[in-house]
Backbone as JSON Lines, residues from 0, in Angstrom:
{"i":0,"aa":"X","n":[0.85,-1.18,0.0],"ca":[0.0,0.0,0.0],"c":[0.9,1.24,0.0]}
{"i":1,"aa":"X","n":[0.46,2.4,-0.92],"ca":[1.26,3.16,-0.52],"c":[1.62,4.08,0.51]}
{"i":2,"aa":"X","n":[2.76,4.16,1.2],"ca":[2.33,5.21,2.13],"c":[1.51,6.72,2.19]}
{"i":3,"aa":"X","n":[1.45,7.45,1.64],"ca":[0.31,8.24,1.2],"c":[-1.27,8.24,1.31]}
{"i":4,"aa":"X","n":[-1.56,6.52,1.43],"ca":[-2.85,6.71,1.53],"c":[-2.55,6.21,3.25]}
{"i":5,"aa":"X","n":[-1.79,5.93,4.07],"ca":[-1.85,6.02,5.56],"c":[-2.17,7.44,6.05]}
{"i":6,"aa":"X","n":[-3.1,7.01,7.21],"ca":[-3.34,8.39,7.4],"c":[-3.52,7.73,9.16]}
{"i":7,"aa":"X","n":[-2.8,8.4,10.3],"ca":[-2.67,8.31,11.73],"c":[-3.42,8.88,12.4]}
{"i":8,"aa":"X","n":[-4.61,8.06,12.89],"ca":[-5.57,8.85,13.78],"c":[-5.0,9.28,15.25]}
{"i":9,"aa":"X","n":[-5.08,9.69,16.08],"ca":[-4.29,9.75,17.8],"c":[-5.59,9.69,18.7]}
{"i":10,"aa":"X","n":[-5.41,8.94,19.31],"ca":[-6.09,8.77,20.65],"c":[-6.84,10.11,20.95]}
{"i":11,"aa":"X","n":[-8.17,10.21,21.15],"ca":[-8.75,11.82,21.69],"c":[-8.35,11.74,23.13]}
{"i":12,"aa":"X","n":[-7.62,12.68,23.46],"ca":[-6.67,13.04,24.72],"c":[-6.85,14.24,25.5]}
{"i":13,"aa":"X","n":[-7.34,15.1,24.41],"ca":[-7.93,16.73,24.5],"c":[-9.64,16.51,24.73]}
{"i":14,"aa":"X","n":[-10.15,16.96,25.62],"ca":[-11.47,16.58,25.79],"c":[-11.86,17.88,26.69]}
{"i":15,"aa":"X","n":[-13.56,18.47,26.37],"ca":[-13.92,19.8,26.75],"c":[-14.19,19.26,28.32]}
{"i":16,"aa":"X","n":[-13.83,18.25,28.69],"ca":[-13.84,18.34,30.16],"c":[-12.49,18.59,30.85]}
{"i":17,"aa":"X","n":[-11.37,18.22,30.1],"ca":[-10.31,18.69,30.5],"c":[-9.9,20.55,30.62]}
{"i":18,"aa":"X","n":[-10.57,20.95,29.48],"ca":[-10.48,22.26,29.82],"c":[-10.78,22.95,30.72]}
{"i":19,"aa":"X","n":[-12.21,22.68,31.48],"ca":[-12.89,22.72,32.55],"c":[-12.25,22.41,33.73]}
{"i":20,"aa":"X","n":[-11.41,21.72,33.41],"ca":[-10.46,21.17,35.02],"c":[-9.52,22.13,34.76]}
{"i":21,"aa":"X","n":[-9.15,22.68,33.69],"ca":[-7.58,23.59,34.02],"c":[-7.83,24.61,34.47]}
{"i":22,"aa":"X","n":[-9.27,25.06,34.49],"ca":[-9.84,26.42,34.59],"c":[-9.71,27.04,35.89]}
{"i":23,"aa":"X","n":[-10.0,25.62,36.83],"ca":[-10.28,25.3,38.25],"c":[-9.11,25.75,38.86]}
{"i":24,"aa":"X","n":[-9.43,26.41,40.02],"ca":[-8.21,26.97,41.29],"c":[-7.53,25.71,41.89]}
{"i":25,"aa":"X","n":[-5.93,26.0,41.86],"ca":[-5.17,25.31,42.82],"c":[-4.83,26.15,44.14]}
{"i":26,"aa":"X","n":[-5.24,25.61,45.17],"ca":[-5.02,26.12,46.31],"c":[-3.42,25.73,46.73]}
{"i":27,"aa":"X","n":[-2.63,25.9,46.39],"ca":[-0.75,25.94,46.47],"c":[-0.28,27.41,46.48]}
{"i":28,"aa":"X","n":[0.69,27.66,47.59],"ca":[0.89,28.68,47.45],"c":[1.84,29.46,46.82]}
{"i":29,"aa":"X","n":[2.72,27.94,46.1],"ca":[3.9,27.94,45.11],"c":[3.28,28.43,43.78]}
{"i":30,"aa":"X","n":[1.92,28.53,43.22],"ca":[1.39,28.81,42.65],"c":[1.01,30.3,42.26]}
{"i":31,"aa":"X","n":[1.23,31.09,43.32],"ca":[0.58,32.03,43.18],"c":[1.36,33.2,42.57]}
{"i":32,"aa":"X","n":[1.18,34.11,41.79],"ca":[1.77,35.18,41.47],"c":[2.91,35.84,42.05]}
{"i":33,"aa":"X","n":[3.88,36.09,41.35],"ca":[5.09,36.6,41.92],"c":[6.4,35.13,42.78]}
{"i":34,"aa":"X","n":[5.25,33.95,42.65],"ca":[6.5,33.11,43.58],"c":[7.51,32.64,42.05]}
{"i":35,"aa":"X","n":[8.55,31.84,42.72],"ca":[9.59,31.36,41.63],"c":[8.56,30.4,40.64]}
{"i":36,"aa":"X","n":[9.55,30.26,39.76],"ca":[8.59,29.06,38.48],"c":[8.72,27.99,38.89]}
{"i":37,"aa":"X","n":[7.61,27.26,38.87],"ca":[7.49,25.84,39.19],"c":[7.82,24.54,37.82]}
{"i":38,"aa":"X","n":[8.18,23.86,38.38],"ca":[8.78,22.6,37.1],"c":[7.65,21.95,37.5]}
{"i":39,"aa":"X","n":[7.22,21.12,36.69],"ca":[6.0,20.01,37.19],"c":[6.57,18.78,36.38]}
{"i":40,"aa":"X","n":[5.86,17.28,37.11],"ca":[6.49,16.28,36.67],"c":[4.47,15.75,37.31]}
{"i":41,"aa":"X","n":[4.29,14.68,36.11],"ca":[3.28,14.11,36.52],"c":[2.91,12.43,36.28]}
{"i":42,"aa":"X","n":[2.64,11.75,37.06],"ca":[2.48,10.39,36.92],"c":[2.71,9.44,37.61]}
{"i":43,"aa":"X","n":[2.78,8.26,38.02],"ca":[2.92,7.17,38.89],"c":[4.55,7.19,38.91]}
{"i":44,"aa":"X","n":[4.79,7.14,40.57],"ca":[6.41,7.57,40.99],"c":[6.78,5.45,40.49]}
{"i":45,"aa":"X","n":[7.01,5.61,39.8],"ca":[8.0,4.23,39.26],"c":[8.71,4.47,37.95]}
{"i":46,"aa":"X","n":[9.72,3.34,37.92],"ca":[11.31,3.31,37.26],"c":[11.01,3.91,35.83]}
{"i":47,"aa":"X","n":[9.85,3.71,35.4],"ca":[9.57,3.79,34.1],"c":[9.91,5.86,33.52]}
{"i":48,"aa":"X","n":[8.93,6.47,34.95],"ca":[9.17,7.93,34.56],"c":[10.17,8.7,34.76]}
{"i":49,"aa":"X","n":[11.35,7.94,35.6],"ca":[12.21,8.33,35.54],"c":[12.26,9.47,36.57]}
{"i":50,"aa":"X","n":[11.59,9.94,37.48],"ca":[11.76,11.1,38.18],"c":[13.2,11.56,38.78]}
{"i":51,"aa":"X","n":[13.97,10.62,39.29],"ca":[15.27,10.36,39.63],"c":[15.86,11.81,39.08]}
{"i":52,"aa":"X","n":[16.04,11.29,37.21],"ca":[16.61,11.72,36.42],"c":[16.12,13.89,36.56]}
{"i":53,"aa":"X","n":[14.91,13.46,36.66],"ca":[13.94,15.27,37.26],"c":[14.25,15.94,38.0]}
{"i":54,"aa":"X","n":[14.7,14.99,39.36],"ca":[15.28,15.77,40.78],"c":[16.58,15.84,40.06]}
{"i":55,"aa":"X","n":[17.91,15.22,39.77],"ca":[18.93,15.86,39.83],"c":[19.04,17.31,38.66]}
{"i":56,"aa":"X","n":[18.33,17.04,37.69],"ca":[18.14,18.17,36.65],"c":[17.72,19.4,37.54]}
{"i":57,"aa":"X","n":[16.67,19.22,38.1],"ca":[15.87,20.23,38.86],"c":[17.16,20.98,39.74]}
{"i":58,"aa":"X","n":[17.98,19.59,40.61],"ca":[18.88,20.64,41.44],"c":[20.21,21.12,40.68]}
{"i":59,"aa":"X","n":[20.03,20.16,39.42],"ca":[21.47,21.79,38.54],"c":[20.83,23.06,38.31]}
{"i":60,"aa":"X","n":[19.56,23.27,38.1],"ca":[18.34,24.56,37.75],"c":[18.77,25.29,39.18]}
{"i":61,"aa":"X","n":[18.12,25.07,40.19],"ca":[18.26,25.44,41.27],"c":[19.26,25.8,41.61]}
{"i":62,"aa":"X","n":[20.4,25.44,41.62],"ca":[21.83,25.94,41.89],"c":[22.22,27.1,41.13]}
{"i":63,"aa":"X","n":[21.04,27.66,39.72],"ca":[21.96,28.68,39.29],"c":[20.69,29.77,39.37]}
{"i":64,"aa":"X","n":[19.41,29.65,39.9],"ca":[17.87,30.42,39.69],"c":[17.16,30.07,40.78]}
{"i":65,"aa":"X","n":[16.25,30.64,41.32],"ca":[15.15,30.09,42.15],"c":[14.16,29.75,41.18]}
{"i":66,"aa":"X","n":[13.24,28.32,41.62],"ca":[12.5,27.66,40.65],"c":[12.0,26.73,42.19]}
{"i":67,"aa":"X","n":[10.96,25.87,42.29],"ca":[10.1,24.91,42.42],"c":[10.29,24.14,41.84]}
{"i":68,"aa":"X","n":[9.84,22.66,42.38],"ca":[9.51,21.44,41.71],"c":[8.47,20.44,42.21]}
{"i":69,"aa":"X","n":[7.43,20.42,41.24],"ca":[6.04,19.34,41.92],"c":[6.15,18.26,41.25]}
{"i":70,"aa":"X","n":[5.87,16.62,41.88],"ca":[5.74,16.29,41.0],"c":[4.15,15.12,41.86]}
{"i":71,"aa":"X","n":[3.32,15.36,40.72],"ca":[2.47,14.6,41.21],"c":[2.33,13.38,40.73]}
{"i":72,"aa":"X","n":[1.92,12.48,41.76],"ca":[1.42,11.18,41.14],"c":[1.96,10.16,42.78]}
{"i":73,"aa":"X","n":[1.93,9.07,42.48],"ca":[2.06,8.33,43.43],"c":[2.61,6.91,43.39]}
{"i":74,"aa":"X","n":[3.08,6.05,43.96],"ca":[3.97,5.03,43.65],"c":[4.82,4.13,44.29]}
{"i":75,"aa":"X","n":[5.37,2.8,44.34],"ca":[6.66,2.41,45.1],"c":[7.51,3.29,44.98]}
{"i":76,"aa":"X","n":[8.4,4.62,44.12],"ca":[9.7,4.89,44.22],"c":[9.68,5.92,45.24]}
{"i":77,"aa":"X","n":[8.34,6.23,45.9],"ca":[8.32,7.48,47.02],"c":[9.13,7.7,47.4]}
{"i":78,"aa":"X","n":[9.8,6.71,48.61],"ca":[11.03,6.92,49.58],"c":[12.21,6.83,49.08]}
{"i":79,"aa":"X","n":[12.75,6.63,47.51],"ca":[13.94,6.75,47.24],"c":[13.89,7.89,46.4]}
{"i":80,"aa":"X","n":[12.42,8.64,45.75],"ca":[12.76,9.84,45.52],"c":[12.62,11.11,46.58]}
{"i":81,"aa":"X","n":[11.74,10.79,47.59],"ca":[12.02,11.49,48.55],"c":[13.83,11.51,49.31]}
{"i":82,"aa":"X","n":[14.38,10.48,49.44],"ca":[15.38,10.43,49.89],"c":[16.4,10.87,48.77]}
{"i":83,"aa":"X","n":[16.74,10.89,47.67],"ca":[16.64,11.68,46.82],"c":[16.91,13.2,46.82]}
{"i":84,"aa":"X","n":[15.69,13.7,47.27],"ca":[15.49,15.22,47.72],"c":[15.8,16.02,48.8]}
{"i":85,"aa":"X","n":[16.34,14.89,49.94],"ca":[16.97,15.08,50.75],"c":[18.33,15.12,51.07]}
{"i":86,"aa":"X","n":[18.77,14.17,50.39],"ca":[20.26,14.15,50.32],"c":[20.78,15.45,49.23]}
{"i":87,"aa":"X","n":[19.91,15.76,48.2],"ca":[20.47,16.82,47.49],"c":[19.89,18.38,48.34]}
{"i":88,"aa":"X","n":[19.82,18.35,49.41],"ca":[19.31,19.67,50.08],"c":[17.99,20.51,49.29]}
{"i":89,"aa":"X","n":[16.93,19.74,48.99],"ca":[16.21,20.22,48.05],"c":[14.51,20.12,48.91]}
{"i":90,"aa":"X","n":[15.13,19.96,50.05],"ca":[13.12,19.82,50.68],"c":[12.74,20.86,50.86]}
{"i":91,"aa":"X","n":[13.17,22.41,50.51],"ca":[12.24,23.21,50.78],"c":[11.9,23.46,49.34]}
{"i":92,"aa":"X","n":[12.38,23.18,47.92],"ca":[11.75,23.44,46.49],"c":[11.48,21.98,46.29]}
{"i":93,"aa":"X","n":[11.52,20.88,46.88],"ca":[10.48,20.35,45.88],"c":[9.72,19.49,46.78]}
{"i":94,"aa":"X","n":[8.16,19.36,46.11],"ca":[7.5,18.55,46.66],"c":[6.52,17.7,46.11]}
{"i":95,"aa":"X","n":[5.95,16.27,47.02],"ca":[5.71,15.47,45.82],"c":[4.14,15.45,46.81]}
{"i":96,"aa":"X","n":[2.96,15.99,46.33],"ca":[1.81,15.8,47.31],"c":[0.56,14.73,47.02]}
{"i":97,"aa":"X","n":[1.27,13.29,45.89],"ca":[0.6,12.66,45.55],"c":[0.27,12.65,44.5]}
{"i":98,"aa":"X","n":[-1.02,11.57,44.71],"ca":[-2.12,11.78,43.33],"c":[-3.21,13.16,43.7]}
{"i":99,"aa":"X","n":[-3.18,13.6,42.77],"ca":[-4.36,14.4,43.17],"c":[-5.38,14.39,41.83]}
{"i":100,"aa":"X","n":[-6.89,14.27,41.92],"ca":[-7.85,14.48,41.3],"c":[-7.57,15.09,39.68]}
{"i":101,"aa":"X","n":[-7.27,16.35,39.67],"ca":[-7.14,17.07,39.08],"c":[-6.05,17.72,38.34]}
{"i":102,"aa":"X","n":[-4.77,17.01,37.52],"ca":[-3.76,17.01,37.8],"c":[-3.68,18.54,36.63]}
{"i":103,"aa":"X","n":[-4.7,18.65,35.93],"ca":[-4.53,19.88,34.46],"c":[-4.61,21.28,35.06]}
{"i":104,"aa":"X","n":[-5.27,21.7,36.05],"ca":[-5.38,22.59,36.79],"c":[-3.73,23.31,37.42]}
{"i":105,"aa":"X","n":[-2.95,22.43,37.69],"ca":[-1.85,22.39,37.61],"c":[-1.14,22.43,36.28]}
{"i":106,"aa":"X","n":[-1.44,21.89,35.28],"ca":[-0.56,22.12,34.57],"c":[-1.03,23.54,33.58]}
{"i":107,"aa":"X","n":[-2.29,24.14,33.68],"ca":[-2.37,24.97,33.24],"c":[-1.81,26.33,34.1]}
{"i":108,"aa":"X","n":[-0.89,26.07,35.05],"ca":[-0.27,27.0,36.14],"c":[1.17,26.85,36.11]}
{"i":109,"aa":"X","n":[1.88,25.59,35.83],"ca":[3.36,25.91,36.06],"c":[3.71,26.29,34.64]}
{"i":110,"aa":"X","n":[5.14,26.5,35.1],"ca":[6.12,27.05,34.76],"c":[6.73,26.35,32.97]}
{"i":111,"aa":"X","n":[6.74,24.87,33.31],"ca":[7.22,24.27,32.08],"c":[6.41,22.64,33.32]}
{"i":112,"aa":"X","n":[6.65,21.83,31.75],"ca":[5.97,20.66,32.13],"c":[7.21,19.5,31.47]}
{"i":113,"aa":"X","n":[7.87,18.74,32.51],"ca":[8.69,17.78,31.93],"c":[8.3,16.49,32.15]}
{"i":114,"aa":"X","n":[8.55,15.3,31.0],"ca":[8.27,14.25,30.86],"c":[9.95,13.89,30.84]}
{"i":115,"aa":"X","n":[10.2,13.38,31.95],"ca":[11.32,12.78,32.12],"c":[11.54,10.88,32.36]}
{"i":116,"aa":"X","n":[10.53,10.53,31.44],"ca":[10.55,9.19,31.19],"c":[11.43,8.25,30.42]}
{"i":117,"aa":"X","n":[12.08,7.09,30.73],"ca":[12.64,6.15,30.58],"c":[11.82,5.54,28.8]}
{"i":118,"aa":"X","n":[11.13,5.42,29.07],"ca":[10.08,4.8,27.97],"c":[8.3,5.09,27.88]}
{"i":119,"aa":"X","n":[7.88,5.49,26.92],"ca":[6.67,6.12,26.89],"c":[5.79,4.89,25.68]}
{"i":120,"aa":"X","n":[5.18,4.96,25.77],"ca":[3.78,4.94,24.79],"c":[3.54,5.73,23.72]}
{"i":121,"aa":"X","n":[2.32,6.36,24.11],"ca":[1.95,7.71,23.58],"c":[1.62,8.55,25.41]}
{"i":122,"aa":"X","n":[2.82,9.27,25.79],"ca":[2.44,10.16,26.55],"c":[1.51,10.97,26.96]}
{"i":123,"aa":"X","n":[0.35,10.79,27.47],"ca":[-0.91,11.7,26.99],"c":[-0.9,12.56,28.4]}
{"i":124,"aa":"X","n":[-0.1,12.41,29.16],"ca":[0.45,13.39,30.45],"c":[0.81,15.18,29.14]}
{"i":125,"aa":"X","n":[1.52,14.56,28.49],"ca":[2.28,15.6,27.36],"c":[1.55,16.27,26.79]}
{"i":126,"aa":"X","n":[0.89,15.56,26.39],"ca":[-0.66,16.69,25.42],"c":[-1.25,17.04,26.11]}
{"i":127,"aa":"X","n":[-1.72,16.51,27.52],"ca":[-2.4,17.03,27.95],"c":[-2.11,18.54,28.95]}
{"i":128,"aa":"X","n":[-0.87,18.17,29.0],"ca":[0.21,20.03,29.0],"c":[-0.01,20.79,28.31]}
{"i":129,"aa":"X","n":[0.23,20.16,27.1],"ca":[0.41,21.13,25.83],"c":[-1.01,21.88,25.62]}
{"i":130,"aa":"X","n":[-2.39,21.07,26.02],"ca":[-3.57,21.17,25.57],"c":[-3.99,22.73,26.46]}
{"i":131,"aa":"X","n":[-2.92,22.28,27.65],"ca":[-3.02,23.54,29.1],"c":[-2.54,24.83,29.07]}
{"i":132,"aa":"X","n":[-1.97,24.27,27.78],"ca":[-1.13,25.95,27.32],"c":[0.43,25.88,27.75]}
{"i":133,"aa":"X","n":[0.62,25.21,28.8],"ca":[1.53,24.82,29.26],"c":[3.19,24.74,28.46]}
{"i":134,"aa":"X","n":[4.37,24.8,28.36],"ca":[5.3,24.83,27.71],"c":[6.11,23.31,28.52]}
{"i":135,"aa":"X","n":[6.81,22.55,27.74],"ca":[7.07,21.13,27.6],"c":[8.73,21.21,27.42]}
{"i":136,"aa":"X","n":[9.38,20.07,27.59],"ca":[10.19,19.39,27.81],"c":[9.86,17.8,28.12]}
{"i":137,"aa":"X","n":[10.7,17.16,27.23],"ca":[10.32,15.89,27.08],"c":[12.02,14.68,26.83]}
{"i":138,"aa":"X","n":[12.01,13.78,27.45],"ca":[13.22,12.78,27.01],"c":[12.71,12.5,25.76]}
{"i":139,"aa":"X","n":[13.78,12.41,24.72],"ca":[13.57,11.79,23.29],"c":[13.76,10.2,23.48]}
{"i":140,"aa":"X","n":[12.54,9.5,24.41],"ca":[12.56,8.16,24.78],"c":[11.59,7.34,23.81]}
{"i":141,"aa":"X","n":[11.93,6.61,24.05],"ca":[10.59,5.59,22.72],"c":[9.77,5.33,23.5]}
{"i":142,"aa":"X","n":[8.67,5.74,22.98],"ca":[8.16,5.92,21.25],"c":[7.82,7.46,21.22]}
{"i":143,"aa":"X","n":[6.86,7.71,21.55],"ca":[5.89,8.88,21.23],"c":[6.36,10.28,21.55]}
{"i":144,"aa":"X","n":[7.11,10.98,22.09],"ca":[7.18,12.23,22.4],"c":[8.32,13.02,21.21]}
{"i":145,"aa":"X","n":[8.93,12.47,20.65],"ca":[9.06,12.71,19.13],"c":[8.04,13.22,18.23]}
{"i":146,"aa":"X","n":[7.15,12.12,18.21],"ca":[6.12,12.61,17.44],"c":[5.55,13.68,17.71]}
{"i":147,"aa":"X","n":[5.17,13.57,19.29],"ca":[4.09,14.63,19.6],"c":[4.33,16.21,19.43]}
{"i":148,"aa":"X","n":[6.07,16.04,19.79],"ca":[6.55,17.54,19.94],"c":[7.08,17.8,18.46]}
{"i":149,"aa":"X","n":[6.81,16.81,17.5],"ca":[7.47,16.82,15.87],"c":[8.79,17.15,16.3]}
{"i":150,"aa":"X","n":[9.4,16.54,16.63],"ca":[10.79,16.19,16.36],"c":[11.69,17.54,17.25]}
{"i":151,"aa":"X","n":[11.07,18.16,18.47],"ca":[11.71,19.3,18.94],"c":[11.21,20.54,18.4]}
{"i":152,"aa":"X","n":[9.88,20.57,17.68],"ca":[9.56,21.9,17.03],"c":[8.68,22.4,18.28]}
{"i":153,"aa":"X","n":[7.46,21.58,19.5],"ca":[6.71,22.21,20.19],"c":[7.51,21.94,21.69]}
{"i":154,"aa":"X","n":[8.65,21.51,21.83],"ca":[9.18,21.72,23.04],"c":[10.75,21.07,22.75]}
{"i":155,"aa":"X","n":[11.96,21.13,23.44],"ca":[12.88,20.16,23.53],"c":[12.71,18.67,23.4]}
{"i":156,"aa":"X","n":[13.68,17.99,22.94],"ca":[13.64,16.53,23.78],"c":[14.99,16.32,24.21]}
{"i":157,"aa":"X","n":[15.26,15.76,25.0],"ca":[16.7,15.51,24.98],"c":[16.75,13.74,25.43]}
{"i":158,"aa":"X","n":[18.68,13.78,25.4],"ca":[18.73,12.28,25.91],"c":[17.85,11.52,27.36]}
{"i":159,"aa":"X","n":[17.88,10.26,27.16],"ca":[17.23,9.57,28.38],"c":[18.65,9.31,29.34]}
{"i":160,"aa":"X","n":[17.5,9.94,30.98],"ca":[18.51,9.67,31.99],"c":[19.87,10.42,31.72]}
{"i":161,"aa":"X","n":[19.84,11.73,31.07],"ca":[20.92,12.87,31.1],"c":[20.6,14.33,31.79]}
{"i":162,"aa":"X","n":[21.01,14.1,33.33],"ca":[19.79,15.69,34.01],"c":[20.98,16.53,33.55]}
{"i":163,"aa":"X","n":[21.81,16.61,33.0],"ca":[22.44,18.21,32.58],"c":[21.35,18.4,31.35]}
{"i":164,"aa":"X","n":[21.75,17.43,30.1],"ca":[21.06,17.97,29.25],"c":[19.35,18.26,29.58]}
{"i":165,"aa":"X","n":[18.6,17.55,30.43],"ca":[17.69,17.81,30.92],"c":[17.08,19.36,31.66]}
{"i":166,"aa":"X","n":[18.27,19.34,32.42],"ca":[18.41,20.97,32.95],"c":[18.21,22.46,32.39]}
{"i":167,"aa":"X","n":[19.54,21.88,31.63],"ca":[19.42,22.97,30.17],"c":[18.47,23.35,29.5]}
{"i":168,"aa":"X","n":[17.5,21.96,29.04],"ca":[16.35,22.33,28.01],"c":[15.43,22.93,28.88]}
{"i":169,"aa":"X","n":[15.48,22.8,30.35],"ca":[14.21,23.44,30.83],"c":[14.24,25.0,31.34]}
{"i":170,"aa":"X","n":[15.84,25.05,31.13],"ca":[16.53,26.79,31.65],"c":[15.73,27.31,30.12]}
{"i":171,"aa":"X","n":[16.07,26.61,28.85],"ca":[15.73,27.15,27.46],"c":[14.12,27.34,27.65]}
{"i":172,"aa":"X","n":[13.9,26.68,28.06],"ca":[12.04,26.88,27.97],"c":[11.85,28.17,28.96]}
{"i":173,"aa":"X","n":[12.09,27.85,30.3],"ca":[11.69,29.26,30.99],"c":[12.22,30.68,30.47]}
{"i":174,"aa":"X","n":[13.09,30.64,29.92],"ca":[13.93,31.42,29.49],"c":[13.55,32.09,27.87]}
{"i":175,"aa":"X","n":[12.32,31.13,27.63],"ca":[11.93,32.08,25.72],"c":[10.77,30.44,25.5]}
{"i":176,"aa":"X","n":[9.39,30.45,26.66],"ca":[8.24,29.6,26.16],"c":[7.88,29.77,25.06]}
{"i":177,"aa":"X","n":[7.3,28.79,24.94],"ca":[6.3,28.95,23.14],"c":[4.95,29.41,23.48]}
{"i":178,"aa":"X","n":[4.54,30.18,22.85],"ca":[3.13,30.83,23.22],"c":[2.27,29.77,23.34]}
{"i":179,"aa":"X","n":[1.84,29.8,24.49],"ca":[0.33,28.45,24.99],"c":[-0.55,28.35,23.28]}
{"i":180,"aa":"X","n":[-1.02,29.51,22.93],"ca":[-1.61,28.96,21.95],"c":[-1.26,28.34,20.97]}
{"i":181,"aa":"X","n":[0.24,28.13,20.56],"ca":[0.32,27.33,19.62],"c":[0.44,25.67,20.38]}
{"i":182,"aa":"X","n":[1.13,26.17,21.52],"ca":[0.72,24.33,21.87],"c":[-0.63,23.71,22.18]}
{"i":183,"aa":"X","n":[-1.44,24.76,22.38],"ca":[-3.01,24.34,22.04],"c":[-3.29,23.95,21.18]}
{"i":184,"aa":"X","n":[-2.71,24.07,19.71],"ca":[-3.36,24.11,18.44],"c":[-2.46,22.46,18.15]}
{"i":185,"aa":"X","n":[-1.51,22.75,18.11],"ca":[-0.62,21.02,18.14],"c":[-1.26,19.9,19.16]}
{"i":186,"aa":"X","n":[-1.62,20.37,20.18],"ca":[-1.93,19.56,21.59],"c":[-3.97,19.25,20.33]}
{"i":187,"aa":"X","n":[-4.56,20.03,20.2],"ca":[-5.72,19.84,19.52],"c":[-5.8,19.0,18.49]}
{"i":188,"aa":"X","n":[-4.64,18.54,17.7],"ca":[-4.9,17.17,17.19],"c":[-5.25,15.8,17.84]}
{"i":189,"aa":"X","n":[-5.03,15.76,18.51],"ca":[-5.54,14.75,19.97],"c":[-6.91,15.19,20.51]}
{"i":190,"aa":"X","n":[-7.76,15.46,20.13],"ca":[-8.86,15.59,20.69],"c":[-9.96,14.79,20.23]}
């Protein structure tokens, strides 16, 4: 068949109820106007997302800017990324407050949104950033976040399990975001 007549549908990921949740108040006070930028990390704390790789990136960021770091979700790797955050002197910027309900509400509030995963799927944590307006950073891990971000055009990717290069791409994002609306409009093919 030729390739030409393939045509790639994507999972609807973008949904008018998600918008409705980003709309919604986070009661955090890291959140609020005027505090440092927050990094966000979202998903089940195991080997797969790699958070590890988030905290040490996060504390090369930190060592040269004031910045935050959330990462929500929940998991076996709790106590070795909490311990983690401790040994790198980092418990007063970062914190991990679970799963919570509502995770878009948040991401339509921080700072940049990193997918610091080992191996992905189709990331729909990612679009659903992007969908938030949100500005991205992503590991160029297999499979999907290549695609999603076309190859580094709607956010970075960098190597897996490299927090300098990790670091860097997220100093580049805070440092010159992509206007929310165009990652709305990329993130809107997924709907």
């Amino acid at each position: 068949m030729p390739r030409r007549r393939i045509v790639t549908v994507y999972s609807p990921i973008v949904t008018p109820q998600l918008f409705a949740q980003a709309s919604e108040p986070v009661a955090h006070p890291w959140l609020a106007r005027g505090e440092p930028p927050v990094v966000l990390g979202v998903g089940t704390l195991k080997i797969q997302k790699d958070f590890e790789t988030l905290i040490r990136a996060f504390a090369r960021l930190r060592a040269s800017r004031p910045a935050r770091l959330v990462i929500l979700g929940d998991g076996a790797q709790r106590p070795t990324l909490e311990g983690l955050v401790r040994e790198l002197g980092l418990e007063n910027d970062v914190a991990l407050p679970g799963y919570v309900d509502n995770p878009y509400a948040w991401m339509a509030r921080a700072s940049v949104f990193v997918l610091s995963s080992a191996w992905e799927g189709l990331p729909g944590a990612l679009v659903e950033a992007m969908a938030c307006g949100c500005p991205v950073v992503s590991t160029d891990c297999a499979s999907g976040p290549s695609e999603i971000l076309e190859k580094g055009l709607y956010g970075p990717l960098v190597r897996v399990r490299d927090p300098g290069a990790l670091a860097d791409a997220i100093v580049s994002v805070l440092d010159a975001p992509l206007p929310p609306e165009r990652l709305r409009v990329r993130a809107s093919e997924f709907s």
